[in-house]
PDB file of C-alpha atoms in Angstrom:
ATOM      1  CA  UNK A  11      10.941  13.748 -22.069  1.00 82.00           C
ATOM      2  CA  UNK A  12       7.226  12.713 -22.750  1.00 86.00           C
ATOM      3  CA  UNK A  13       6.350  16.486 -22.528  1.00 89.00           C
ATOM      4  CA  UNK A  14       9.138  18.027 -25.077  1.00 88.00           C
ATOM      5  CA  UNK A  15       7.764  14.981 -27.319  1.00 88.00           C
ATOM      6  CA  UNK A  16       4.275  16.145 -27.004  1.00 89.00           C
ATOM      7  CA  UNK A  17       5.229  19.922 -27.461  1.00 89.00           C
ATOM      8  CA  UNK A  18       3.893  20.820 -23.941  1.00 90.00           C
ATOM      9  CA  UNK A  19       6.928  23.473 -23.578  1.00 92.00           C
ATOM     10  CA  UNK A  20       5.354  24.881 -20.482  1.00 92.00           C
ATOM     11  CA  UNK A  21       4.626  21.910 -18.412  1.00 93.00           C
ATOM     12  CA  UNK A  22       8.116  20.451 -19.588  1.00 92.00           C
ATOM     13  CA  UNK A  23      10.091  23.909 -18.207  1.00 92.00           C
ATOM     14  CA  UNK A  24       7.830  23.519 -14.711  1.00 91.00           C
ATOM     15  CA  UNK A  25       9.158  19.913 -14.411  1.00 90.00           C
ATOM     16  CA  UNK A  26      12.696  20.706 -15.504  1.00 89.00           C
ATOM     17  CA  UNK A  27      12.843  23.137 -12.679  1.00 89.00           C
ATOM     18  CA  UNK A  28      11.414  21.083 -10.490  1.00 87.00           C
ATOM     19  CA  UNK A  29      14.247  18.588 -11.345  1.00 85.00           C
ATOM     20  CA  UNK A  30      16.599  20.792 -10.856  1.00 86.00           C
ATOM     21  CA  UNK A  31      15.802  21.305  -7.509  1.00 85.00           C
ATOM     22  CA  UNK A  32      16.918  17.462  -6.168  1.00 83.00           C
ATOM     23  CA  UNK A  33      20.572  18.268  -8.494  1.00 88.00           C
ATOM     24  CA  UNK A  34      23.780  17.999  -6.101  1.00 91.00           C
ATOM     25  CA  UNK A  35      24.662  21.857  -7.067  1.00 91.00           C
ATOM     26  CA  UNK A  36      28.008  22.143  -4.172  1.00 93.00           C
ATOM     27  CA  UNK A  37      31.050  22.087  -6.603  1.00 95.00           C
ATOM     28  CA  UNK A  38      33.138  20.525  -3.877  1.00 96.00           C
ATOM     29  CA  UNK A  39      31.135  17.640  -3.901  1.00 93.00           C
ATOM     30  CA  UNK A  40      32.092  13.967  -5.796  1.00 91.00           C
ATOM     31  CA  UNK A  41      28.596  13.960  -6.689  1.00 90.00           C
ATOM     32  CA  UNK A  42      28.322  17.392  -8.154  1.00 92.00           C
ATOM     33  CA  UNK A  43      25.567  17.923 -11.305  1.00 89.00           C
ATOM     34  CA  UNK A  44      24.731  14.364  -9.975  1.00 88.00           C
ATOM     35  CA  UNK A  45      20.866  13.564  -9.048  1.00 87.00           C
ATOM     36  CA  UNK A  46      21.528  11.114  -5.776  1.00 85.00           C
ATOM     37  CA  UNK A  47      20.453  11.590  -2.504  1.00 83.00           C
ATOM     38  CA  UNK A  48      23.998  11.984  -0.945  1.00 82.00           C
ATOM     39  CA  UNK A  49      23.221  10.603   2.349  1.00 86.00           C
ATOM     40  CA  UNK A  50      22.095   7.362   1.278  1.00 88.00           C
ATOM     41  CA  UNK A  51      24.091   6.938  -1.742  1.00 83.00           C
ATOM     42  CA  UNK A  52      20.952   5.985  -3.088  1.00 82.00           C
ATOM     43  CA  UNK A  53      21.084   6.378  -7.279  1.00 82.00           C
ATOM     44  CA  UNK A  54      21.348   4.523 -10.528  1.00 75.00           C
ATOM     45  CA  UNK A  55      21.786   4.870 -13.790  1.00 70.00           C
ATOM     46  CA  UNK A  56      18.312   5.966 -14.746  1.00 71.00           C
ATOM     47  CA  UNK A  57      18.392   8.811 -12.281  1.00 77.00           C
ATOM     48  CA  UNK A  58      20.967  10.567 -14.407  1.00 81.00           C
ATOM     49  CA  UNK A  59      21.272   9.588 -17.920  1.00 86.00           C
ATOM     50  CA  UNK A  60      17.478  10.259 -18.278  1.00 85.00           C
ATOM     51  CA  UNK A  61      17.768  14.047 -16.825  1.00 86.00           C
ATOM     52  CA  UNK A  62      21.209  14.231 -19.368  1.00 86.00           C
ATOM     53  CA  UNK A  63      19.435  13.570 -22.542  1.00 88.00           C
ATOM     54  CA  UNK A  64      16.299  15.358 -21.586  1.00 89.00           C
ATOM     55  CA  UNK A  65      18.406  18.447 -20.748  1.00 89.00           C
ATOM     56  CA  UNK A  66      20.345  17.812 -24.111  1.00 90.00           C
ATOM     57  CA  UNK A  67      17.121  17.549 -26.095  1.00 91.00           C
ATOM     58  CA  UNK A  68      15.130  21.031 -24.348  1.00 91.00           C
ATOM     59  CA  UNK A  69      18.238  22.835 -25.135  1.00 91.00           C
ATOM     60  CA  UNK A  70      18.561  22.020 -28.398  1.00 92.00           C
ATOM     61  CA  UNK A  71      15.063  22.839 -29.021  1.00 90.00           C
ATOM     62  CA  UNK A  72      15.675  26.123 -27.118  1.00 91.00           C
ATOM     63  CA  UNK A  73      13.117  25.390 -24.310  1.00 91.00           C
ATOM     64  CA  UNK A  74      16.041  25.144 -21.425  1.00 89.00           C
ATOM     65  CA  UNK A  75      17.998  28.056 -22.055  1.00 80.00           C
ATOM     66  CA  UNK A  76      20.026  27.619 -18.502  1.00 61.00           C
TER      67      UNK A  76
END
């Protein structure tokens, strides 16, 4: 967020892409678009309302266009 705030497009893609790398992406899976390492059950709140209003706010500045 501190990136798309400072208008470091570039550096804020790389780390959104980065982010989405750790997203629970299978479809059959309770966790699904979740951020939470599925093993452990390890997650709170943080770990995805931060990556929801981040994704919210690059998109609506066009800078996500996934």
């Amino acid at each position: 967020m501190m990136m798309l705030t400072l208008d470091e497009d570039d550096v804020a893609k790389q780390l959104w892409s980065q982010l989405q790398t750790l997203r629970v992406d299978d479809s059959s899976s309770p966790y699904y678009g979740g951020y939470i390492d599925v093993l452990s059950k390890d997650t709170h709140m943080f770990d995805n309302v931060l990556p929801a209003i981040v994704e919210r706010r690059g998109q609506d500045a066009g800078i996500f266009t996934e």
